[in-house]
Every structure is written in C-alpha cells, then in structure tokens.
Coordinates of C-alpha atoms in Angstrom, one line a residue:
X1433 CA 129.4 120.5 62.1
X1434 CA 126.0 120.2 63.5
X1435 CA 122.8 120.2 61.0
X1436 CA 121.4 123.8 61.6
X1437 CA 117.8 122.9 63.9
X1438 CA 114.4 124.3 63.1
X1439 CA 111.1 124.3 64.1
X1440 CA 109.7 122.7 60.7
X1441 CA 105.9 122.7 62.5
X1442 CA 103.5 123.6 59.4
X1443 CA 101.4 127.2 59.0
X1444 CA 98.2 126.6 57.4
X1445 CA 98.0 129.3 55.6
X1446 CA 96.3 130.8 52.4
X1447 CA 98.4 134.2 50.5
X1448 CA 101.1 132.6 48.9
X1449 CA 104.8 133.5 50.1
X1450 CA 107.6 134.8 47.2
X1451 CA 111.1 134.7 48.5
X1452 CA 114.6 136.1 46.4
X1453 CA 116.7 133.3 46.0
X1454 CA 120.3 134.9 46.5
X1455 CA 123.5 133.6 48.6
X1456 CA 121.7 133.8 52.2
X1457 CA 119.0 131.4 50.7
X1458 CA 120.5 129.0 47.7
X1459 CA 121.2 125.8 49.2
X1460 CA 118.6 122.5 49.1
X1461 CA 118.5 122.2 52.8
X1462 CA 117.2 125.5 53.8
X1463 CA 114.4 125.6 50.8
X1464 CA 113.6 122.5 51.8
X1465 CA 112.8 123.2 55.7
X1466 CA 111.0 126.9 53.8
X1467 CA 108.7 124.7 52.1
X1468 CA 108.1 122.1 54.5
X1469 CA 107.2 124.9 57.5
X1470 CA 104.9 126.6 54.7
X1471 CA 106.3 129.1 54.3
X1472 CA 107.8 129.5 50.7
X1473 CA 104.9 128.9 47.9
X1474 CA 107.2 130.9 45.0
X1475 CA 111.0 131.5 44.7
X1476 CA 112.3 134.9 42.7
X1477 CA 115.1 134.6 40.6
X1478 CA 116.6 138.5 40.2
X1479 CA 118.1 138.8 37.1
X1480 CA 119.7 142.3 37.5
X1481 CA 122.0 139.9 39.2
X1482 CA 124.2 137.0 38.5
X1483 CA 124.8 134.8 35.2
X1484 CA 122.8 132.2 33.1
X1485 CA 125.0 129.5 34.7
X1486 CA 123.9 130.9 37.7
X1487 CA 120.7 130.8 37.5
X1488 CA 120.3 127.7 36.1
X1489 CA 122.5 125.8 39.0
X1490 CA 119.9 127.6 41.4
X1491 CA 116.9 126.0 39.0
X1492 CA 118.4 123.3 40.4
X1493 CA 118.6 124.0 43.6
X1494 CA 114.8 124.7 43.5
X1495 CA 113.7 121.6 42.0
X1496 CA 115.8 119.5 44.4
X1497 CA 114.2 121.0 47.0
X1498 CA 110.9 120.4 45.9
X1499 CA 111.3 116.9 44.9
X1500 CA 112.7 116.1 48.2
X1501 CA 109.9 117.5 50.1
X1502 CA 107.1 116.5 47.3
X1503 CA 105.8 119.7 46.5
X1504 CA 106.7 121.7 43.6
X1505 CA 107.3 125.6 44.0
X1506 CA 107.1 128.3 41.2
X1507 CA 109.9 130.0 39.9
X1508 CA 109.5 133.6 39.1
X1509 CA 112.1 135.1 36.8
X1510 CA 112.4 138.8 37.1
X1511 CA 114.3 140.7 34.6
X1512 CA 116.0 143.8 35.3
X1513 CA 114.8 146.2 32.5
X1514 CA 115.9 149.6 31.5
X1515 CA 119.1 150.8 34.2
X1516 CA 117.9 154.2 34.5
X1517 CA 121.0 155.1 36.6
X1518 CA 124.0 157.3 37.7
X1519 CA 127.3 155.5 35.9
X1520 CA 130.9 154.7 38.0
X1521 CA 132.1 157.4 40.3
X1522 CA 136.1 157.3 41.0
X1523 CA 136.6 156.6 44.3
X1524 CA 133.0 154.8 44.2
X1525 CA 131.1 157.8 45.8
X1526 CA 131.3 161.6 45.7
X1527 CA 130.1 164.2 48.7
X1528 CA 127.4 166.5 47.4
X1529 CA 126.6 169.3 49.5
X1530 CA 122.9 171.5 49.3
X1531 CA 123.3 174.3 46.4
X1532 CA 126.6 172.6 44.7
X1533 CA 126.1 171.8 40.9
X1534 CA 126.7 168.9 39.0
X1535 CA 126.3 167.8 36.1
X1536 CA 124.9 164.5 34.5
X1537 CA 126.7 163.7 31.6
X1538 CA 125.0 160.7 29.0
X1539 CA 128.3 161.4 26.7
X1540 CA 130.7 160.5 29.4
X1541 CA 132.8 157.3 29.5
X1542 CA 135.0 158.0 31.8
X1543 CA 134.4 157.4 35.8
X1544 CA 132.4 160.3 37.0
X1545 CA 134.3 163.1 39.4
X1546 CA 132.7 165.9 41.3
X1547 CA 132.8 168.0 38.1
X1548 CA 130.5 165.4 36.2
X1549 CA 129.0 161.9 36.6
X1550 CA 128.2 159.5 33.6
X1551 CA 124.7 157.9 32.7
X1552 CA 123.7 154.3 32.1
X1553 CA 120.6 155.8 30.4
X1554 CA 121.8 157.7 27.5
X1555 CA 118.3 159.3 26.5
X1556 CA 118.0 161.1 29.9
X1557 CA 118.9 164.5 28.5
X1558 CA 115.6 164.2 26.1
X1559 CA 113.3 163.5 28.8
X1560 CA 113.9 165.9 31.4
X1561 CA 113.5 170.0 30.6
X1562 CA 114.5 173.2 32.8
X1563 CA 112.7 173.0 36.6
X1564 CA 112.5 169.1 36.5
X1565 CA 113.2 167.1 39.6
X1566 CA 115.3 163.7 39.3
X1567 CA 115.3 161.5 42.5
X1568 CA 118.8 159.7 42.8
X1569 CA 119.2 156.7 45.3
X1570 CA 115.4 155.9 46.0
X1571 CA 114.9 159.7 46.6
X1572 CA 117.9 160.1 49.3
X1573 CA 119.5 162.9 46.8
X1574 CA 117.0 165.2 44.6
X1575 CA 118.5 167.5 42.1
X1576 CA 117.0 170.1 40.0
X1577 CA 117.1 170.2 36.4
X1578 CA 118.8 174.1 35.6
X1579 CA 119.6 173.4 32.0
X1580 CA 120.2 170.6 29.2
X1581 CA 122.9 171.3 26.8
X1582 CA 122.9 168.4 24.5
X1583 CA 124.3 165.7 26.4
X1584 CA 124.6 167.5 30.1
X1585 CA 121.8 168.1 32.4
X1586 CA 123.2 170.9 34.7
X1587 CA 121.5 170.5 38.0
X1588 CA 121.6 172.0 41.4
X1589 CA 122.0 169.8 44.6
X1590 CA 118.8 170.2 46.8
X1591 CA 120.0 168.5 50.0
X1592 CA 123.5 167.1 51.0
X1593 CA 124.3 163.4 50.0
X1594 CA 126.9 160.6 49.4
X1595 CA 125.9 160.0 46.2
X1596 CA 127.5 156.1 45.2
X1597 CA 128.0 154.5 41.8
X1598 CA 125.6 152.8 39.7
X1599 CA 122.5 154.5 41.8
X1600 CA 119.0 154.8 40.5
X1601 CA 117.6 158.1 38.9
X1602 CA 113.9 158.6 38.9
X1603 CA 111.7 161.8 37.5
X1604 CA 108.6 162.0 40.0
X1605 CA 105.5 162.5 37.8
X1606 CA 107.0 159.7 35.5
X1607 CA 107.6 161.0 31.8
X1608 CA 110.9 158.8 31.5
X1609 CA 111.0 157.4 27.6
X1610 CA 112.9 154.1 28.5
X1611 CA 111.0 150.9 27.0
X1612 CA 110.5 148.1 29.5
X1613 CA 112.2 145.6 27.8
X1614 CA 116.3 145.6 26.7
X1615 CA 118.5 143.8 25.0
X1616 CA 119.9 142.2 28.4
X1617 CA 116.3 141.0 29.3
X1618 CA 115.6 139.5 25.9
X1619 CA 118.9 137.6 26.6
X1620 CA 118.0 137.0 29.8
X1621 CA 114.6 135.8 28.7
X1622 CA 116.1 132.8 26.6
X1623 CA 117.5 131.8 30.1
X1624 CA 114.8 132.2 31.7
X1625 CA 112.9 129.9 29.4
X1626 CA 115.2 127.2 29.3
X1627 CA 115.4 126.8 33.4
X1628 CA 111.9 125.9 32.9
X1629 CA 110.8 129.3 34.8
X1630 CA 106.6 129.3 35.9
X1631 CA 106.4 133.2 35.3
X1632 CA 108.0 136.2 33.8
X1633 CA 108.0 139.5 35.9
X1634 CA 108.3 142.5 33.4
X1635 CA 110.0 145.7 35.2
X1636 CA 109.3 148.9 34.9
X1637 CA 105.6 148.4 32.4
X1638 CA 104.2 151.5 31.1
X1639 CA 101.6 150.1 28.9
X1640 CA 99.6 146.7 27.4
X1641 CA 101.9 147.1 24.3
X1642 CA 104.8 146.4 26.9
X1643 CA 103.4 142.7 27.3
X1644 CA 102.5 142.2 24.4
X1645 CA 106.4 142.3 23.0
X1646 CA 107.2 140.4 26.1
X1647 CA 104.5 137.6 24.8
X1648 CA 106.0 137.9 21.4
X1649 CA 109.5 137.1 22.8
X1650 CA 108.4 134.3 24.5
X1651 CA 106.8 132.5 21.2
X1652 CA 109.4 133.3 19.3
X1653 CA 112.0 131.6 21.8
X1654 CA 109.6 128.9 22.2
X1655 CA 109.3 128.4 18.2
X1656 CA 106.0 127.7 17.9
X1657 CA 106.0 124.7 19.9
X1658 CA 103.8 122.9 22.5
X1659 CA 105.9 123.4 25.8
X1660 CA 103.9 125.8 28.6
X1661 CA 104.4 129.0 28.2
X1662 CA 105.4 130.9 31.7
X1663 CA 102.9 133.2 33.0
X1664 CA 103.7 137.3 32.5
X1665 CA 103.8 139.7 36.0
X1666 CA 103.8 142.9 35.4
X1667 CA 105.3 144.9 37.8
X1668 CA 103.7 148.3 38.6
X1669 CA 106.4 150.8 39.7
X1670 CA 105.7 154.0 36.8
X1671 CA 103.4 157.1 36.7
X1672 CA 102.2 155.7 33.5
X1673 CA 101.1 152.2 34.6
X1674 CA 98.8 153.5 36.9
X1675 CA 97.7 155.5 34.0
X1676 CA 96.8 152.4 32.1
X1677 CA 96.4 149.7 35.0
X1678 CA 93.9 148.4 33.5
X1679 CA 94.6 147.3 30.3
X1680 CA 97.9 146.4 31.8
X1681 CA 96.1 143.7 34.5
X1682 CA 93.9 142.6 31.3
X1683 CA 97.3 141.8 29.4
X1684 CA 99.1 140.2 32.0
X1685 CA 98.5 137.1 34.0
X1686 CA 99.2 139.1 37.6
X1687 CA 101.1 142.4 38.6
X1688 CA 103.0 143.0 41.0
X1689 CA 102.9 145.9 43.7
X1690 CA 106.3 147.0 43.2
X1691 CA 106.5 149.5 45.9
X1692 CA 110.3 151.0 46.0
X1693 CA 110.3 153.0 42.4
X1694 CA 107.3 153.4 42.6
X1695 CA 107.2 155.6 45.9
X1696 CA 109.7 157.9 44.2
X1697 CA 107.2 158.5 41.2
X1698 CA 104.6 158.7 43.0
X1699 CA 105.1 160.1 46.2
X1700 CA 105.1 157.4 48.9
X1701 CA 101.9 158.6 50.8
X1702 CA 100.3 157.7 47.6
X1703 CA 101.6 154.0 47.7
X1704 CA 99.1 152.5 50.5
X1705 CA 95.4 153.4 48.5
X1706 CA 97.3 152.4 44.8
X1707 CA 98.0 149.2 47.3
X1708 CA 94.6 148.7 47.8
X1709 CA 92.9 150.0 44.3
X1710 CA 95.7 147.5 42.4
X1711 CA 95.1 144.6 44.5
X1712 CA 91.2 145.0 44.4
X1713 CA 91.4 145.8 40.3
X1714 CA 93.3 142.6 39.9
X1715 CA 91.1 140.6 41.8
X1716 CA 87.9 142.3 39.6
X1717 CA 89.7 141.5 36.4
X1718 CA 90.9 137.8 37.3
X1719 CA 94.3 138.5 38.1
X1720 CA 96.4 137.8 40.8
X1721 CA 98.6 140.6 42.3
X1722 CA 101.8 140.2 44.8
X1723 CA 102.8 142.8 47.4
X1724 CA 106.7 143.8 47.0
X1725 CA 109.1 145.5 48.4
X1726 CA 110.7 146.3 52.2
X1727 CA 107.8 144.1 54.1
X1728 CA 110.5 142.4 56.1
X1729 CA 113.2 145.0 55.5
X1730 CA 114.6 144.5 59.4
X1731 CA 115.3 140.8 59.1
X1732 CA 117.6 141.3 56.8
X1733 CA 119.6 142.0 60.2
X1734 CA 117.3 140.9 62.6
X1735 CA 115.3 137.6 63.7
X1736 CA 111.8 139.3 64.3
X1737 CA 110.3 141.8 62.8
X1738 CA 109.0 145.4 63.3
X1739 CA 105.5 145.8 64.8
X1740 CA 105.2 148.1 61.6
X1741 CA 106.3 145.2 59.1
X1742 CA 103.9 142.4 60.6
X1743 CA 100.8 145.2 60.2
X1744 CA 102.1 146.0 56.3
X1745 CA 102.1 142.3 55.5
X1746 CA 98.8 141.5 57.5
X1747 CA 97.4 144.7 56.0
X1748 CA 98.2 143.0 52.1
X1749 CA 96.5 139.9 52.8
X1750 CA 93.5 141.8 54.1
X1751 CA 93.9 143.5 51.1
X1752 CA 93.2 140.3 49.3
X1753 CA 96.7 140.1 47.9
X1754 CA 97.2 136.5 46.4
X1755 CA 101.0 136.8 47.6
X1756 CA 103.5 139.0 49.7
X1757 CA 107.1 138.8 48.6
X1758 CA 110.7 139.0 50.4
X1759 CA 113.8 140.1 48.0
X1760 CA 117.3 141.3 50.1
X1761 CA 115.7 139.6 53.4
X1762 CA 115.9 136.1 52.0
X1763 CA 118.6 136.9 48.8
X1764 CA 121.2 138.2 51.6
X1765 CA 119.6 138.2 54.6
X1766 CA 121.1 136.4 57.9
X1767 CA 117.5 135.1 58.6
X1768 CA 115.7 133.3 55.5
X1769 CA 114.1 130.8 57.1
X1770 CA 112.9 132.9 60.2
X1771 CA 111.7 135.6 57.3
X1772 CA 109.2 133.2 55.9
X1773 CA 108.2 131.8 58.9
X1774 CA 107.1 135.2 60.5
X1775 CA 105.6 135.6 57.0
X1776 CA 103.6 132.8 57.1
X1777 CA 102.7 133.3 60.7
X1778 CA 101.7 136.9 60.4
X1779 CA 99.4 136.0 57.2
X1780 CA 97.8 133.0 59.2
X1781 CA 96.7 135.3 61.5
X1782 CA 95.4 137.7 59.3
X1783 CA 93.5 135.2 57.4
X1784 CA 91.1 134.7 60.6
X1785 CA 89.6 137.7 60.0
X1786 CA 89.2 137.9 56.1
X1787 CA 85.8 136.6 55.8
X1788 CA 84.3 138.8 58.5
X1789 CA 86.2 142.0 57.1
X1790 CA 85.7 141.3 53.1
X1791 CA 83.0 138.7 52.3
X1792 CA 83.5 137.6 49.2
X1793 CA 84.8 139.7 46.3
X1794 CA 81.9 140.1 43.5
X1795 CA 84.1 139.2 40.6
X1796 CA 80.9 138.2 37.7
X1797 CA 78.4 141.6 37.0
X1798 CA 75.1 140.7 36.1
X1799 CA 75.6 142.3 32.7
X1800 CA 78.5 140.2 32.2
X1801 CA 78.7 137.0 29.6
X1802 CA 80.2 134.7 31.4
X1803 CA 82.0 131.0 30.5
X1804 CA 81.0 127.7 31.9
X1805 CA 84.1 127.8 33.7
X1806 CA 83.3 131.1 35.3
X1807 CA 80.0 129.9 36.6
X1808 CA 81.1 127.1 38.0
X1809 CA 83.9 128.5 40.1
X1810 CA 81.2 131.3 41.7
X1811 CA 78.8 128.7 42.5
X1812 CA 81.4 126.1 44.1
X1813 CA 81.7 128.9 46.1
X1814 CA 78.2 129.6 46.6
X1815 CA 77.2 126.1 47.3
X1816 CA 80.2 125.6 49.7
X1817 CA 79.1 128.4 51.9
X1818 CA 75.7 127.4 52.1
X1819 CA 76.3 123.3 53.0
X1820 CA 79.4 124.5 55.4
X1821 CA 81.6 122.2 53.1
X1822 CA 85.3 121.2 54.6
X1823 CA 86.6 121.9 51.4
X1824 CA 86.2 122.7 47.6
X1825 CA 88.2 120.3 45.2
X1826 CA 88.9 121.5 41.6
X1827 CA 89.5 118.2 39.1
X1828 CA 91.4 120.5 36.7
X1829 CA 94.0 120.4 33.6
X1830 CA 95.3 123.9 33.9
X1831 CA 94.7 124.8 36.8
X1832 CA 91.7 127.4 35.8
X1833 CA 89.2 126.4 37.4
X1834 CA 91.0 126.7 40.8
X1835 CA 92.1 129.8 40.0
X1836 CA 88.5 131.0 38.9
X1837 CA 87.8 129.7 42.4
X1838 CA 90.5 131.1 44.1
X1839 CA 89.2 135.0 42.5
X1840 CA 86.4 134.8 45.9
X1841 CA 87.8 136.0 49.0
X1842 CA 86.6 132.4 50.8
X1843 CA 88.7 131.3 53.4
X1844 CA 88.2 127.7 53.2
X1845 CA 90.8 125.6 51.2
X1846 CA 91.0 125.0 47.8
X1847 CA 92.8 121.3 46.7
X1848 CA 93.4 121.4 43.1
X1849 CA 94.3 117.6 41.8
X1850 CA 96.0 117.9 38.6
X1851 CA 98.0 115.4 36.4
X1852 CA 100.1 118.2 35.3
X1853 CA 103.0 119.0 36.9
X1854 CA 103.6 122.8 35.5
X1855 CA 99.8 123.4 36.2
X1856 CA 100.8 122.1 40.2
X1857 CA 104.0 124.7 40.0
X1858 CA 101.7 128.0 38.0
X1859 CA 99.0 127.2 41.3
X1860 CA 101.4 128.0 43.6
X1861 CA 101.1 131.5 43.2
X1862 CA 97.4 131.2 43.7
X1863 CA 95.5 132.2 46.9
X1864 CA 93.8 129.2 48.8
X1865 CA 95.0 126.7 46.2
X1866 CA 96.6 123.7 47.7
X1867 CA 97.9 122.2 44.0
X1868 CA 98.2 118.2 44.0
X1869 CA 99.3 116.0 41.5
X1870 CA 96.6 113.1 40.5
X1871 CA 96.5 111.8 37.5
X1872 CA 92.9 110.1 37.7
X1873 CA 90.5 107.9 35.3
X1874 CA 89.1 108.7 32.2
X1875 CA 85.7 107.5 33.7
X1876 CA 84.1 109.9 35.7
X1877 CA 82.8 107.9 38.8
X1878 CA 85.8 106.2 39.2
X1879 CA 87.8 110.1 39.0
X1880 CA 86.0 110.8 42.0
X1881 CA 86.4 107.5 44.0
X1882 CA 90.3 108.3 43.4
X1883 CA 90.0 111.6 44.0
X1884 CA 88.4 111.2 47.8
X1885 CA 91.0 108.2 48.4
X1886 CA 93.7 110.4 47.6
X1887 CA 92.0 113.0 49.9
X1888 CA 91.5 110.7 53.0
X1889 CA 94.8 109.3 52.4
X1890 CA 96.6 112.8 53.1
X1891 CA 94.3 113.8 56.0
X1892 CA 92.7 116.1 53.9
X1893 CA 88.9 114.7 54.6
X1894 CA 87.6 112.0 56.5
X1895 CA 83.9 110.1 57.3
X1896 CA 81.3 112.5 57.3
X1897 CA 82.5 115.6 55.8
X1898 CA 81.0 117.2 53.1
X1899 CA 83.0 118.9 50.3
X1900 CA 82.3 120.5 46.6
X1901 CA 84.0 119.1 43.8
X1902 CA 84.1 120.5 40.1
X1903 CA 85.3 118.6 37.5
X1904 CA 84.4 117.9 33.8
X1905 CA 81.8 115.5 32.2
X1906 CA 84.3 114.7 29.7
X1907 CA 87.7 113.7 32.1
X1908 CA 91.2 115.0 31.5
X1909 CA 90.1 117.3 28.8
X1910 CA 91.4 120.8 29.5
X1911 CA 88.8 123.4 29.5
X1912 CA 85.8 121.0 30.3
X1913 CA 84.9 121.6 33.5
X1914 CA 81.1 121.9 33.1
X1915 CA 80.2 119.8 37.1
X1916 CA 79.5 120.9 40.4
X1917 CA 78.8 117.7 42.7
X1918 CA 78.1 118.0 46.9
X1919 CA 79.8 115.0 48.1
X1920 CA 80.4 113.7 51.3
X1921 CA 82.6 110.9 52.9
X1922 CA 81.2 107.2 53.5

C-alpha cells in the first residue's frame, strides 16, 4: 500500500490548534505530518470515552509523534463529569410525537419504553418543579415539566422527536444540582496523571470551589511530591459559571468556551457576546481561553469547510482566543489532517489583521501592584514595538514569562528557550509562543551567546536583526526573570 501524500508545507501561525484524538486521528504517522504542517499545537484526550489502557497507548502515540518530529505537543485530558442524561431505551430509540406524555423515571432500571424512560442522573426529580423546561438531545426534543411525583417527572412532549438512548438532558436557565466532578472522573483523574497529561479540563464548572476539589485531587494523587502538576481548564458550559466567571478564570489556569451545552442553557444567540466577554475576561485576568465546539463540524464529512465555519474560527482568533479546538472532526472524522490544516490556514489569515483591529490588550491597571515578572513581560512588549524588533525571546524556567508576554495581543513571535521539557509541552497552549528546549549556561553572557546561536542556527534570526530578550540576572532560577536586553545580531 502506498504511504498516504500530503502537503506537509508549514503555517506560520500564532492561536494554538487542539485536536480530539479518536480512531480517525490515533496513529504516529498522521500526528506527525499535523504537527509538522503546524497545525496541531495540543491533542484532547475525551475521557467520556474509552479505557485507561486506552488512553495511555494513545499517550503514546502522542509522544512518538512528537519525538519524531522534535516538538513536543500538550496533552489535554478532559473528563466527562456528571452524565446528566436519558438512560437505555429498548429498541435504542422511541417516536415522540407533539402533546404525548412521558415520563422520566430516576427509579427505573429497566430499559425505558414509550410509557417511561430511565435517568443516569438520579437527583433530576429534585431539581426541576411544575412549568420547567428540560432540553433533551442538545435541544432537538423539549419537554415540559407537568408534575414530579417522587421519582417521576410527568412531562408533555413540545415538538415531535426520535428520542435515542443515553441522550443529554439540560434545564435552560441552569439550576441543575449535579457537582462537576464524579466518581468516574476522580478515577479517571489517576489516569490522567500517570500518562503524564499537561492539563486537566473540568466539565460542566459551576463555581471556584469546583477547582479547588479538582486541585485537591491532583495533590493528593500526586502525594505531595515534586512532579509538575497539569494545568486546570475549566470549561464554561452552565448558567452558573457565567454567574461566577470570574472567580472561576482566577482559579483556573484557562477556560474553555465550551459552546454545545452551553447554547442549550443559554440560549444560543447568547453564545457569540459570552464568546467575546469570556475570551477578553481571560485575557484581563492572565488566562488563556480555547474556543470549542462545531468550528469544523462539516469536515467531519467533508474536505473544506463551510464559508460560515472559516468566519467562526477567524472570528475567535480575532477574538484573541489563545486556541480553537476540533473534537468529532479529527476523533472520527474522514479528514484530520485536512481539518487542522484549514485550521491553521484560516487562523494565519486572520492573524494579519489582529494588530490593526485590537492593538494590544491592556492587561496591568495603573492601580495595580504588579511583580517583576509582570513588568517585564509589558515592557518586552513595549520596547519591541518601538525598536521594530524581529522577535521577543523569553529565557524562562516555567514558562511564565512567555506566557506573561503572550497576555498582549502582539503579533510578532514569541521563542521561549527553556531546559524544561513539561514547561516546552504547558507553552504549547500559549498564543505566539514558539517553546524550545535549551538548556543554557549558568553565566549570563555566555546564556545569551547560546541563546542567539541556537537562534541563527534554526533560521530564526540572522545579521542585523534586532530582537528583545528577557531573562534573569540570576540564570536557571525559576522565577528570576528581573532583564530586558535590545540585542541585535553581529
């Protein structure tokens, strides 16, 4: 059989692209060609699918990739959370027809028939009262609450459906009690920790208190000890995390616009300004934020996109997202690889007009304290416009400083030489950061020589160009930075 052929020419581009890894995408090859093209920056592990064995044989996957290509990728475990759903229906689906009742049964084990269907999420009957509306299927059948009689929820059939097994149910206006974190997603937390995953997407977040179990977890499966500890993404799809978005973004290291549930909450004309307020919050509070949900929903099928689909994805990056996201459209998709590489394309293109469209984001308020590190980053940024530099470089540990950096809508690249190899996979995710590894000198001066060599060498900078470089007095101490040098190439 003949190797599959692509066009593996690079996109130069800045928002980071999240695929699903599922059976249309898992194989070294493929990942390989995504990375190499630029077009995959983070892979998405979806945990309300497949086993820990699984998951860890596509951790592999992953890394091979990488390795082979010599860039490391992020891997971004997602749990699943609370299954608010509908249980098994005999047959697999049922005919509901406008004005029919049925009933929703939390007490029933037994597959569900015309007469009643079971629940995954045994507390529904407390949360919903007389004249409440539940959404099933992502809002394709709505029912109206008539009565509750302890474990039944008698409802009336608004508009004729095939309603399916296992489908979501969700109350618009939010008010559902289910915590965001189960007993499945503690288990699958354990796994996620031991493939060595970058970040932790939390589903389904109604408050700060939601992360801060989650960060618990995560110490207590980590015992204490000195390994890194994955970053936490909350992902905004309730009526009560837009109630407390902000002390959500504080708690978590990035959100994530997650569009689908929460449409049916919402309301979807609502979605497209929470887009933009979420994204722009984020950025304000030092967070970064990915866009989620249906942005390539057509190439699941098809090799190009919609004329709608490319404007939604350019319309995130101009939104200053840090990262758009794919899930069935590379998971099960016939077209991974073209997915991305429209992606990438369509945020390329975007790109060119941030500066004139945003300037930079104001991200420090005069009132505001703020660290060395802070001050740095916004004058690298400062000083870069102002000298036209080719480039800011970020001598960092942890990967802060970039990412303090990367807060300013600036268009121009950001190369972050670290020694670390988890810091190079938790940039990744970061807008305009281009992570490297480079373990440099102790001594200062002789940092930098390496750190231009290493530059020149990949075709990064040559003789003449100017760039900014921010590093620490004190070398390969995290937290240090405390420099801002213009340099520029003998």
């Amino acid at each position: 059989m003949n190797a599959v052929k692509r066009d593996l020419t690079r996109i130069s581009h800045n928002t980071k692209i999240v695929a699903t890894l599922g059976p249309g995408s898992n194989d070294v090859q493929l990942l390989e060609d995504m990375i190499r093209v630029g077009g995959l920056n983070v892979v998405r592990f979806n945990f309300s699918h497949g086993t820990a064995e699984f998951h860890q044989e596509n951790a592999r996957i992953v890394r091979e990739a990488a390795k082979r290509f010599g860039q490391e990728i992020a891997i971004l475990a997602d749990l699943q959370g609370p299954k608010i759903r509908v249980g098994k229906i005999a047959g697999g689906s049922i005919q509901l027809n406008q004005g029919e009742k049925l009933v929703l049964d939390a007490a029933l084990e037994e597959e569900g028939t015309r007469e009643a269907v079971g629940l995954d999420y045994h507390d529904l009957p407390n949360d919903v009262k007389p004249g409440d509306v539940l959404w099933l299927d992502d809002g394709l059948l709505t029912l109206t609450v008539d009565s509750v009689e302890k474990s039944k929820i008698i409802t009336t059939v608004a508009n004729s459906h095939v309603l399916k097994s296992n489908k979501g149910i969700n109350k618009p206006g939010g008010g559902l009690s289910a915590g965001a974190l189960t007993e499945k997603d503690f288990r699958d937390l354990k796994t996620a920790i031991a493939i060595g995953c970058d970040y932790l997407a939390i589903s389904f977040v109604k408050s700060a208190e939601d992360l801060y179990l989650a960060r618990a977890k995560v110490e207590e499966e980590m015992k204490g000890g000195n390994g890194v500890r994955p970053g936490l993404v909350s992902k905004i799809e309730r009526v009560e995390a837009i109630e407390n978005l902000d002390e959500i973004i504080i708690a978590s290291d990035g959100i994530m616009v997650a569009r689908g549930d929460l449409a049916v909450e919402v309301g979807h004309a609502a979605v497209p300004a929470l887009q933009k307020r979420m994204i722009r919050r984020a950025r304000e509070l030092r967070r970064f934020s990915i866009t989620a949900t249906q942005m390539m929903e057509s190439m699941i099928t098809n090799p190009v996109p919609t004329r709608a689909e490319v404007s939604d994805v350019a319309n995130a990056v101009l939104d200053g997202t840090d990262a758009v996201m794919c899930s069935a459209e590379t998971a099960v998709g016939a077209y991974p690889f073209e997915t991305v590489t429209q992606m990438a394309m369509i945020c390329a293109e975007a790109e060119k007009e941030q500066d004139s469209l945003n300037g930079v984001s104001e991200v420090i308020e005069e009132k505001e304290a703020v660290s060395t590190n802070l001050a740095i980053a916004a004058g690298a940024v400062s000083v870069a416009r102002a000298v036209h530099a080719k480039a800011i470089v970020a001598l960092t540990e942890s990967g802060s400083t970039a990412f303090e950096i990367s807060r300013h809508n600036i268009q121009l690249p950001i190369f972050a030489l670290t020694p670390s190899i988890s810091a190079q996979r938790r940039m990744a995710m970061y807008r305009g950061v281009r992570p490297m590894i480079l373990a440099t000198s102790t001594d200062h001066n002789t940092a930098l020589r390496e750190v231009e060599a290493t530059l020149i060498e990949h075709h990064i900078l040559k003789s003449g160009d100017q760039y900014i470089i921010t590093s620490g007095s004190k070398m390969r101490e995290s937290g240090s930075t405390n420099m801002l040098e213009v340099l520029q190439v003998k």
